[in-house]
Coordinates of N, CA, C and O and ligand atoms in Angstrom, one line a residue:
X1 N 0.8 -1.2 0.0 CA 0.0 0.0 0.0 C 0.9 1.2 0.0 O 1.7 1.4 1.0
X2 N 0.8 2.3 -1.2 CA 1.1 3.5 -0.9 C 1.2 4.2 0.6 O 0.5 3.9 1.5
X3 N 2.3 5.2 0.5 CA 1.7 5.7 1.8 C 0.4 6.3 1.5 O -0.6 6.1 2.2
X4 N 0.5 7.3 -0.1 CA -0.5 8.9 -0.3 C -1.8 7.9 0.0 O -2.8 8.4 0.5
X5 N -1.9 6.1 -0.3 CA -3.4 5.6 -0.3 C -3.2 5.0 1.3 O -4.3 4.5 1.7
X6 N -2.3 4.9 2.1 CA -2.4 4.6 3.8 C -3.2 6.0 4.2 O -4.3 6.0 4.7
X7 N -2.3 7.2 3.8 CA -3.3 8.4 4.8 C -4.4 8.6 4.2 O -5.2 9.4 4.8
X8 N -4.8 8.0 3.0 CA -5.9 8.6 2.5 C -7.6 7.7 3.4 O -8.7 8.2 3.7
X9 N -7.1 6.5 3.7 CA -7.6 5.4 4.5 C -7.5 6.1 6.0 O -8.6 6.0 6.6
X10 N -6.7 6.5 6.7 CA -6.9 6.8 7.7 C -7.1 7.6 8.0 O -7.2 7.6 9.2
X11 N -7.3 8.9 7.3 CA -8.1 10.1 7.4 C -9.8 9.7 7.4 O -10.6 10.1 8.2
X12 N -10.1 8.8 6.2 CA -11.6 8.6 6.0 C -12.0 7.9 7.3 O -13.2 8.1 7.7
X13 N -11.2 6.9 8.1 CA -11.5 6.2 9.4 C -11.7 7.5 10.5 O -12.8 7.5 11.1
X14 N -11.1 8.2 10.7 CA -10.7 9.7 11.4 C -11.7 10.2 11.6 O -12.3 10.5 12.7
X15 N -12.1 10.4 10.4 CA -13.5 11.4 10.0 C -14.9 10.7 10.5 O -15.7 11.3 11.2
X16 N -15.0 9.2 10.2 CA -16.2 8.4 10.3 C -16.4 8.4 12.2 O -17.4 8.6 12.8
X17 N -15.0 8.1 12.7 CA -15.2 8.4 14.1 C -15.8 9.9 14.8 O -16.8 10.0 15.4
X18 N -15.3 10.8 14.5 CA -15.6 12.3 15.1 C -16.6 12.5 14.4 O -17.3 13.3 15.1
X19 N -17.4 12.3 13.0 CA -18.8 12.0 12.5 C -19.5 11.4 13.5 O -20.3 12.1 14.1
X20 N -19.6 9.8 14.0 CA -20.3 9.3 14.8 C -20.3 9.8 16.5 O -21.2 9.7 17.3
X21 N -19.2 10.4 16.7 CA -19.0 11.2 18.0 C -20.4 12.1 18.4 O -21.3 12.0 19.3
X22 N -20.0 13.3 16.6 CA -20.9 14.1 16.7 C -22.7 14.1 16.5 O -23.6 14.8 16.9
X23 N -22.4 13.0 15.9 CA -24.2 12.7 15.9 C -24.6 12.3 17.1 O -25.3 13.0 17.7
X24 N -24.2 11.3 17.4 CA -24.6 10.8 19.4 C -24.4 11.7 19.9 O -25.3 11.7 20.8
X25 N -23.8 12.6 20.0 CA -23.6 13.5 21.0 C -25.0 15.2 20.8 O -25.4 16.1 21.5
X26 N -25.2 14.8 19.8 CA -26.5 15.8 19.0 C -27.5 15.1 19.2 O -28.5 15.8 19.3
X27 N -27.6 13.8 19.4 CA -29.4 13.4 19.3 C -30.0 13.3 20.1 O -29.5 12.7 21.1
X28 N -31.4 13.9 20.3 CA -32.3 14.1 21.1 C -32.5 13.3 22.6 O -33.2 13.5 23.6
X29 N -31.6 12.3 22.4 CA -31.8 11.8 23.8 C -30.5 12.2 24.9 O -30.2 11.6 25.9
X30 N -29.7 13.4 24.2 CA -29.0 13.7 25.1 C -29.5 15.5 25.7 O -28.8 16.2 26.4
X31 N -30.5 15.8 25.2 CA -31.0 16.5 25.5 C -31.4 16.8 27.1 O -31.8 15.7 27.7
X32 N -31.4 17.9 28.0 CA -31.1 17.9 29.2 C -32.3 18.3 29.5 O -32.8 19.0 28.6
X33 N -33.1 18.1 30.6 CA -33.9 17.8 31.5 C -33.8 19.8 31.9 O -32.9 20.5 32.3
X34 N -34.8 19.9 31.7 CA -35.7 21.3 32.4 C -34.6 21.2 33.9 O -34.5 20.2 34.6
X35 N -34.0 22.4 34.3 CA -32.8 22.0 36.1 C -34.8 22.4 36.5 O -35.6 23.2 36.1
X36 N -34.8 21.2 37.8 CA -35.6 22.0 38.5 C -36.9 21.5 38.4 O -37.9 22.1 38.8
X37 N -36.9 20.7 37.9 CA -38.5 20.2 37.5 C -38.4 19.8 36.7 O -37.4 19.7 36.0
X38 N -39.7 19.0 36.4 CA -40.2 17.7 35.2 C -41.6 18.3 34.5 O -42.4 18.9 35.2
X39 N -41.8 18.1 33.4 CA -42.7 18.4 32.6 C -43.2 16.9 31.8 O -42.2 16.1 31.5
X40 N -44.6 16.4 31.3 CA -44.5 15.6 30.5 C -45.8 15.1 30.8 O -46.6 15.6 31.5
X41 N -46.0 13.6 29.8 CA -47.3 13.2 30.3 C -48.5 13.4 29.0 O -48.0 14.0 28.1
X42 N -49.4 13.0 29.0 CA -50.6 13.2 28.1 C -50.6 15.0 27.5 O -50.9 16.0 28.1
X43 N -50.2 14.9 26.4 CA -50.8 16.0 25.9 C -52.1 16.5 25.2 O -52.0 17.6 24.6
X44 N -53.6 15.5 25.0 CA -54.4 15.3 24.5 C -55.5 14.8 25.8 O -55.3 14.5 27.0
X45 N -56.7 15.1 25.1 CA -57.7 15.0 26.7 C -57.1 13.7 26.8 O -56.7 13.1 25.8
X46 N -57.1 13.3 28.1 CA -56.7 11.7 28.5 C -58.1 11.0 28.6 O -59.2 11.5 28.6
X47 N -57.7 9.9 28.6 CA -58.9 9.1 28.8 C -58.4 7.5 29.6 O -58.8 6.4 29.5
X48 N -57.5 7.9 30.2 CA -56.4 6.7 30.9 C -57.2 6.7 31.8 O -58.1 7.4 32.1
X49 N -56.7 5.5 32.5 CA -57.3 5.2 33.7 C -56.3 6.4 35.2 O -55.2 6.9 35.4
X50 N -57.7 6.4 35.6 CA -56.9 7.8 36.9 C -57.8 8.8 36.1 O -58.5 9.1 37.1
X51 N -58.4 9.4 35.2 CA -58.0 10.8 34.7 C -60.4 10.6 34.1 O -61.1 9.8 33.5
X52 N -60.4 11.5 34.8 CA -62.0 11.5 35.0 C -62.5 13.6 34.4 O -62.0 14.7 34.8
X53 N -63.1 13.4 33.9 CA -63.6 15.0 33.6 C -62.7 15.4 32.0 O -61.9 14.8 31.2
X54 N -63.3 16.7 32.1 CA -62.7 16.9 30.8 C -61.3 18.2 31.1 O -61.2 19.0 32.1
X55 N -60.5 17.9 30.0 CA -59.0 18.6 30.4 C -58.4 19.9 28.9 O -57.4 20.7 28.8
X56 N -59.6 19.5 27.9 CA -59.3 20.0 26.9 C -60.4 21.7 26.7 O -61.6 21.9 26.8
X57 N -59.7 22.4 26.5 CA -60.7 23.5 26.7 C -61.6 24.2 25.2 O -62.4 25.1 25.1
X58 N -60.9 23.3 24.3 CA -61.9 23.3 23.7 C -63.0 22.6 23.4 O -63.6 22.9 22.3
X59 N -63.4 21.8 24.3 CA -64.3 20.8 24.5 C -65.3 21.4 25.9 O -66.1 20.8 26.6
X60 N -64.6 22.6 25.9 CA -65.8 23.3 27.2 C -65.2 23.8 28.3 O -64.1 24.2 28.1
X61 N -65.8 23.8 29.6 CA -64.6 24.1 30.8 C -64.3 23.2 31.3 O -65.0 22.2 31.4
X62 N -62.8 23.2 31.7 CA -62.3 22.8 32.1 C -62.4 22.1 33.6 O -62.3 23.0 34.4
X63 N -62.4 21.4 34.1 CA -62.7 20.4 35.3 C -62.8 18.9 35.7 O -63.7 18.0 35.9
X64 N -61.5 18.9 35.6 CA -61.0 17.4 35.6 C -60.4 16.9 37.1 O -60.2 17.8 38.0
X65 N -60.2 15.6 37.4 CA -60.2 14.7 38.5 C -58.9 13.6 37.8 O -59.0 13.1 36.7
X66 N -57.8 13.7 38.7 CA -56.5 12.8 38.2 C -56.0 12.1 39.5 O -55.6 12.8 40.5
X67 N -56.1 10.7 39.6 CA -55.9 9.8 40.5 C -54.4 9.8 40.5 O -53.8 9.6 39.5
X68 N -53.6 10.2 41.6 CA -52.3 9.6 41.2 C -51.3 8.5 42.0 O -50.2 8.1 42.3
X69 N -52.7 8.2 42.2 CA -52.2 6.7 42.5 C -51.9 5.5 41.4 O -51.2 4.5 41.6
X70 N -52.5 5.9 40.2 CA -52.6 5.5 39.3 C -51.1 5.3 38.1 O -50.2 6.1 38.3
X71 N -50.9 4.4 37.3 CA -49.1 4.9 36.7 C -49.0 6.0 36.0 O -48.0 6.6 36.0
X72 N -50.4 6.7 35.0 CA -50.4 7.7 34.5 C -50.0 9.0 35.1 O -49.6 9.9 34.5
X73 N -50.2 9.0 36.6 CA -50.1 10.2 37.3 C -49.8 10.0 38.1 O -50.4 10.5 39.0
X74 N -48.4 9.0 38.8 CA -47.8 8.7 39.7 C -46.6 9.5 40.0 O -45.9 9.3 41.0
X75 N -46.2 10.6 39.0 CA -44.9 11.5 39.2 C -45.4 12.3 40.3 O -44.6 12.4 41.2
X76 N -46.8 12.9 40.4 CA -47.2 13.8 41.2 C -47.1 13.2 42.5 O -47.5 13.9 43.4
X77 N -46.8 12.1 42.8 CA -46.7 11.7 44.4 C -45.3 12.1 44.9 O -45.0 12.0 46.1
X78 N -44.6 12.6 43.9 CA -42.9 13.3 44.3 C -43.3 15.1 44.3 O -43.8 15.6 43.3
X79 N -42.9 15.9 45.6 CA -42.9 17.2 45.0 C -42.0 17.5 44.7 O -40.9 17.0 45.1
X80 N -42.3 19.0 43.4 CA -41.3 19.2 43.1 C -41.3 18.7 41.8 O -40.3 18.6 41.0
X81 N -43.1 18.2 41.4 CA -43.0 17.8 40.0 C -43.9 18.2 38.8 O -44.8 18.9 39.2
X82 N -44.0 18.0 37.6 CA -45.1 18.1 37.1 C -45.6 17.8 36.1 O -44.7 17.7 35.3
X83 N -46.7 17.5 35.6 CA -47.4 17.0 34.0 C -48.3 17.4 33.6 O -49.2 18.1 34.2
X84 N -48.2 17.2 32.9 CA -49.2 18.5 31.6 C -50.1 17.2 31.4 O -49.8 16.1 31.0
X85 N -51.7 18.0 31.9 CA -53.2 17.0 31.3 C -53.9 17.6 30.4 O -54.7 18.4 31.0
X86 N -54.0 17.5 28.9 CA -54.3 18.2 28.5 C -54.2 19.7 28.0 O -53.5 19.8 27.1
X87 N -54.7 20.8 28.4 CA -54.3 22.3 28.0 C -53.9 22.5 29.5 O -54.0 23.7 29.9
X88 N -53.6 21.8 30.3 CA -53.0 22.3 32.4 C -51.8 21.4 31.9 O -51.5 20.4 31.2
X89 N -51.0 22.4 33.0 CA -50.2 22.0 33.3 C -50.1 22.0 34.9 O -50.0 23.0 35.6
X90 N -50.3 20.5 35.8 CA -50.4 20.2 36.9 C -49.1 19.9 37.8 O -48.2 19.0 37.6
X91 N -49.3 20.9 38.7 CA -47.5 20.7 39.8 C -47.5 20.6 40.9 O -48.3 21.3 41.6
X92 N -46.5 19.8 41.6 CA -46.8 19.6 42.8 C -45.4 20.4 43.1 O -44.3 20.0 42.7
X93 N -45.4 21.3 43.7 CA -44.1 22.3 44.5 C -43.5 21.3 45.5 O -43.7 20.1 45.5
X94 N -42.6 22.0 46.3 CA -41.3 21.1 46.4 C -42.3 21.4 48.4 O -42.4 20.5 49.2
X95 N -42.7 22.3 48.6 CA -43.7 22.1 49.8 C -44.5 21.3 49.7 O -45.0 20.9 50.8
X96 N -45.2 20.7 48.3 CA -45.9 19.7 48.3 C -48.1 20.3 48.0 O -49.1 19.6 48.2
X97 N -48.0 21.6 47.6 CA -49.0 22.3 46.9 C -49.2 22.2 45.7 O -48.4 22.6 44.7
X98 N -50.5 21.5 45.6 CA -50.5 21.3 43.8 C -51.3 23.0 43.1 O -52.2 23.8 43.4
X99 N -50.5 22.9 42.5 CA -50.8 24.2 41.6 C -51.4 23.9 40.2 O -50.8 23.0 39.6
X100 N -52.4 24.4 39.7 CA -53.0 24.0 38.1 C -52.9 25.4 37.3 O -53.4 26.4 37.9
X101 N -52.4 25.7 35.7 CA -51.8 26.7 35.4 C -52.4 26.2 33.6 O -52.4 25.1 33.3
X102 N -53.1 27.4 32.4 CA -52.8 26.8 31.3 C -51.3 26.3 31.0 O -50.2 26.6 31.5
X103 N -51.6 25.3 30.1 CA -50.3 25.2 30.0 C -49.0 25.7 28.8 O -47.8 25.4 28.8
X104 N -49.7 26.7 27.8 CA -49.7 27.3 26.9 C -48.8 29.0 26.9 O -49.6 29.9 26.9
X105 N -48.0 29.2 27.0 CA -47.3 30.0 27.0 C -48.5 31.2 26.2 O -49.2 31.0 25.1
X106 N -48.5 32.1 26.9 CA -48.9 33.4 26.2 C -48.6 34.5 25.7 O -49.1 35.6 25.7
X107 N -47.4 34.1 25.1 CA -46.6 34.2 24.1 C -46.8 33.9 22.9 O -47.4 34.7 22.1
X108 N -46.3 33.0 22.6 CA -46.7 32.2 21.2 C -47.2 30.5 21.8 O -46.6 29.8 21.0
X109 N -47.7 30.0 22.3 CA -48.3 29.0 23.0 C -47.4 27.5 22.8 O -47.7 26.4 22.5
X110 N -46.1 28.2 23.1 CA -45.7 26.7 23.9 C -45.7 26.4 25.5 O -45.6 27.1 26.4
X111 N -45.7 25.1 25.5 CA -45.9 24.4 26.9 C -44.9 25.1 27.6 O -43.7 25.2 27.2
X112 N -45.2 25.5 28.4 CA -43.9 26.2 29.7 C -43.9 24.9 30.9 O -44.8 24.2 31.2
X113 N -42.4 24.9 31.4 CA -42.1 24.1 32.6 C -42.0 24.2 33.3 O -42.1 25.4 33.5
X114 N -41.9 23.5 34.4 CA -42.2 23.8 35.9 C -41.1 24.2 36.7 O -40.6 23.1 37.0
X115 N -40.4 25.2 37.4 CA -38.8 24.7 37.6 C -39.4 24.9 39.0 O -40.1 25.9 39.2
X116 N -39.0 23.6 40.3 CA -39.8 23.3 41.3 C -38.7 24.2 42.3 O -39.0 24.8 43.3
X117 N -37.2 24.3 41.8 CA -36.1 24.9 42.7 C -36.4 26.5 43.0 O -35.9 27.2 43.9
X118 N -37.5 27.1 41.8 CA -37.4 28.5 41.7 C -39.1 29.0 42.0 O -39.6 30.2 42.0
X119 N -39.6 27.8 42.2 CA -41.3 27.9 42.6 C -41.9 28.8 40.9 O -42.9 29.5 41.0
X120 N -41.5 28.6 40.1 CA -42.0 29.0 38.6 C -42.0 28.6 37.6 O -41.4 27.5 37.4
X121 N -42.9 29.3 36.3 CA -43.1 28.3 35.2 C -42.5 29.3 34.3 O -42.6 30.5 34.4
X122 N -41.4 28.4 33.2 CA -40.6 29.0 32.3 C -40.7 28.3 30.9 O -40.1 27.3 30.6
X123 N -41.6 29.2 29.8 CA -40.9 28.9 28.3 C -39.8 28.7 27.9 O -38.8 29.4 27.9
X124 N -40.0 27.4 27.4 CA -38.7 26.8 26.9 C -38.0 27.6 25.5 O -36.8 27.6 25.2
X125 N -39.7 28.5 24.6 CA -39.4 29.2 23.5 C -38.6 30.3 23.8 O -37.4 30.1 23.6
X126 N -38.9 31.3 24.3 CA -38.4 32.5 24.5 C -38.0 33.0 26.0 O -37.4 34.0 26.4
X127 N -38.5 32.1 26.6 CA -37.9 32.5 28.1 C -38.9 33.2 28.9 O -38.7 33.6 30.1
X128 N -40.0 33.4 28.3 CA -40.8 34.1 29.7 C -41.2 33.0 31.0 O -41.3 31.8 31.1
X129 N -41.4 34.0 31.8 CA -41.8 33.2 33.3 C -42.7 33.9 33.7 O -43.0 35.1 33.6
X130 N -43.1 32.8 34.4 CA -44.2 33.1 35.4 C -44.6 32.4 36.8 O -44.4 31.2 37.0
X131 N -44.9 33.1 37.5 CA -45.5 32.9 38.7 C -46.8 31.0 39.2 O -47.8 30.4 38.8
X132 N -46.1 31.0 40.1 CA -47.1 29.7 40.4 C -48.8 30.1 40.6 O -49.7 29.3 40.9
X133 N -48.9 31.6 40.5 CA -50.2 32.0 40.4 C -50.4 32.0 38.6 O -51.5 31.9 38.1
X134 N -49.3 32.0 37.9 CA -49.6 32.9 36.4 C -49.4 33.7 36.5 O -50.4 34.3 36.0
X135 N -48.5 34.5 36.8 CA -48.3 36.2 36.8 C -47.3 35.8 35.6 O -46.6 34.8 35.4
X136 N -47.5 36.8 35.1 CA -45.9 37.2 34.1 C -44.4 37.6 35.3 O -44.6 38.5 36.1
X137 N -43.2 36.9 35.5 CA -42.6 37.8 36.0 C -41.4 38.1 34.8 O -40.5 38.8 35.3
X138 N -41.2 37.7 33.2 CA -40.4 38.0 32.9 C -41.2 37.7 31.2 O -42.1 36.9 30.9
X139 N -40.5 38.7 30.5 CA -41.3 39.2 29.0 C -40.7 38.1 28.5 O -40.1 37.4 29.3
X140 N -40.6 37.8 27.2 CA -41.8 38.3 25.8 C -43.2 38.4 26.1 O -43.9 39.3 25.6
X141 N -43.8 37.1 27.2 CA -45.0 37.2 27.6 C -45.7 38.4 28.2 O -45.0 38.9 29.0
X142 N -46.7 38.9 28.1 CA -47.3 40.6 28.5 C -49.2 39.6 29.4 O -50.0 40.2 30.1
X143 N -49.1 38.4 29.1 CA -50.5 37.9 30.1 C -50.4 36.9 30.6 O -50.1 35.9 30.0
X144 N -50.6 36.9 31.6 CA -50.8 35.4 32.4 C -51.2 34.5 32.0 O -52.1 34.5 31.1
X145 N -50.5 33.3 32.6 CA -51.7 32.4 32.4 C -52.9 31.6 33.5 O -53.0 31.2 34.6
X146 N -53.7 31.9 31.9 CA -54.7 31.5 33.4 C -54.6 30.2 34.6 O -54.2 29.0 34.6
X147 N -55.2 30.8 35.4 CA -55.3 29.6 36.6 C -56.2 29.1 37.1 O -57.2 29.7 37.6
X148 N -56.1 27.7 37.1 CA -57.2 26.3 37.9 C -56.9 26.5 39.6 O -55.9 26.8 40.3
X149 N -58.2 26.2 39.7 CA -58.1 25.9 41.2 C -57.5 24.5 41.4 O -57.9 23.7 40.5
X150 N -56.7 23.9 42.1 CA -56.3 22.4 42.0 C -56.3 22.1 43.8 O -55.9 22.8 44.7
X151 N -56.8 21.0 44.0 CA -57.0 20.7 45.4 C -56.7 19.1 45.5 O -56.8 18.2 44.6
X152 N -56.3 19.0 46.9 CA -55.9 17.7 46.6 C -56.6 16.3 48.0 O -56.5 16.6 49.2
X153 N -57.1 15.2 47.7 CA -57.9 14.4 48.6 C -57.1 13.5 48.9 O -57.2 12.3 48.5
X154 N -55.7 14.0 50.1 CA -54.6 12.7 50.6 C -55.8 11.4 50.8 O -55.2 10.4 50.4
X155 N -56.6 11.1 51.1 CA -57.5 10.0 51.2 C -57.8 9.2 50.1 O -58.0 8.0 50.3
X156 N -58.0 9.9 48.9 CA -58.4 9.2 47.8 C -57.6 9.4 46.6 O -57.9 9.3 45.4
X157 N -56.3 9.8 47.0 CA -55.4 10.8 46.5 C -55.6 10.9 44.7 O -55.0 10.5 43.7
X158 N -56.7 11.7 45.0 CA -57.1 12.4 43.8 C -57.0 14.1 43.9 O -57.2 14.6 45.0
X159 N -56.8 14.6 43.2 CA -56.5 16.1 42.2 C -57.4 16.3 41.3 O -57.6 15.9 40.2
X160 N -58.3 17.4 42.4 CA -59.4 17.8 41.3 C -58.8 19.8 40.7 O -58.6 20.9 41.2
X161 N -58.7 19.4 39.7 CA -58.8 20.8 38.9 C -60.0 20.8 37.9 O -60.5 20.1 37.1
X162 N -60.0 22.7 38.6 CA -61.4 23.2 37.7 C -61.4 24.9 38.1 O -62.3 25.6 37.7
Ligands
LIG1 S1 -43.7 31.2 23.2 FE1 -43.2 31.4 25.3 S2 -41.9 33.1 25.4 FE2 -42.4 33.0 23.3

């Protein structure tokens, strides 16, 4: 073998490695976790077991019942957490207060997260935040989002929002 066709062979090996480097190291599943909180879960009215009432608001108002005893809604038994049912996004704070919020940035309407270390909800698009009430505390967003009442039955440990 030439050398000019040895380095030509081990430049293309060279390349194929720091190629494969770069793609694993780009694909979506190394994507990092919201610091502070969890988001996730049914984005469509549910109809799983646990999840009673309706969650979609365009199907009317909103007033739904989520078991989370159940596996669909079993993150909420950790505070400090949260999942989106439908157009809510439901949280349980790191004191252990479920909070229910749209889940729609009002902004341009992406799902905002929950970050449980800072007690607030933050678009992932542009960075606004807001308050575990829905207050705006940081722009692009100029409106709140609206807020559910969410209450919680340690007995039957169900989560009614409405
Ligand atoms: S869509 Fe949320 S800040 Fe723009």
């Amino acid at each position: 073998m030439e050398r000019k066709e040895f380095m030509s062979l081990v430049g293309i090996s060279v390349g194929a490695v720091i190629l494969q480097n770069c793609l694993s190291g780009c694909s979506s599943k190394s994507d990092p976790t919201p610091s502070g909180g969890t988001t996730g879960g049914t984005t469509t009215n549910p109809t799983s077991t646990g999840f009673t009432g309706n969650a979609a608001s365009s199907k009317g108002t909103i007033d739904f019942t989520i078991d989370i005893s159940t596996s669909d809604y079993a993150t909420l038994k950790t505070n400090g957490t949260a999942l989106v049912v439908g157009d809510v996004i439901v949280a349980r704070t790191k004191a252990g207060n479920f909070i229910a919020l749209a889940k729609a940035c009002t902004h341009e309407g992406t799902t905002v997260n929950f970050l449980a270390d800072q007690d607030r909800f933050k678009c992932p698009n542009h960075g606004s935040e807001f308050s575990t009430s829905g207050a705006v505390l940081s722009a692009p967003a100029s409106s709140p989002l609206k807020q559910y009442t969410a209450s919680f039955d340690a007995t039957s440990s169900k989560v009614s929002v409405k």
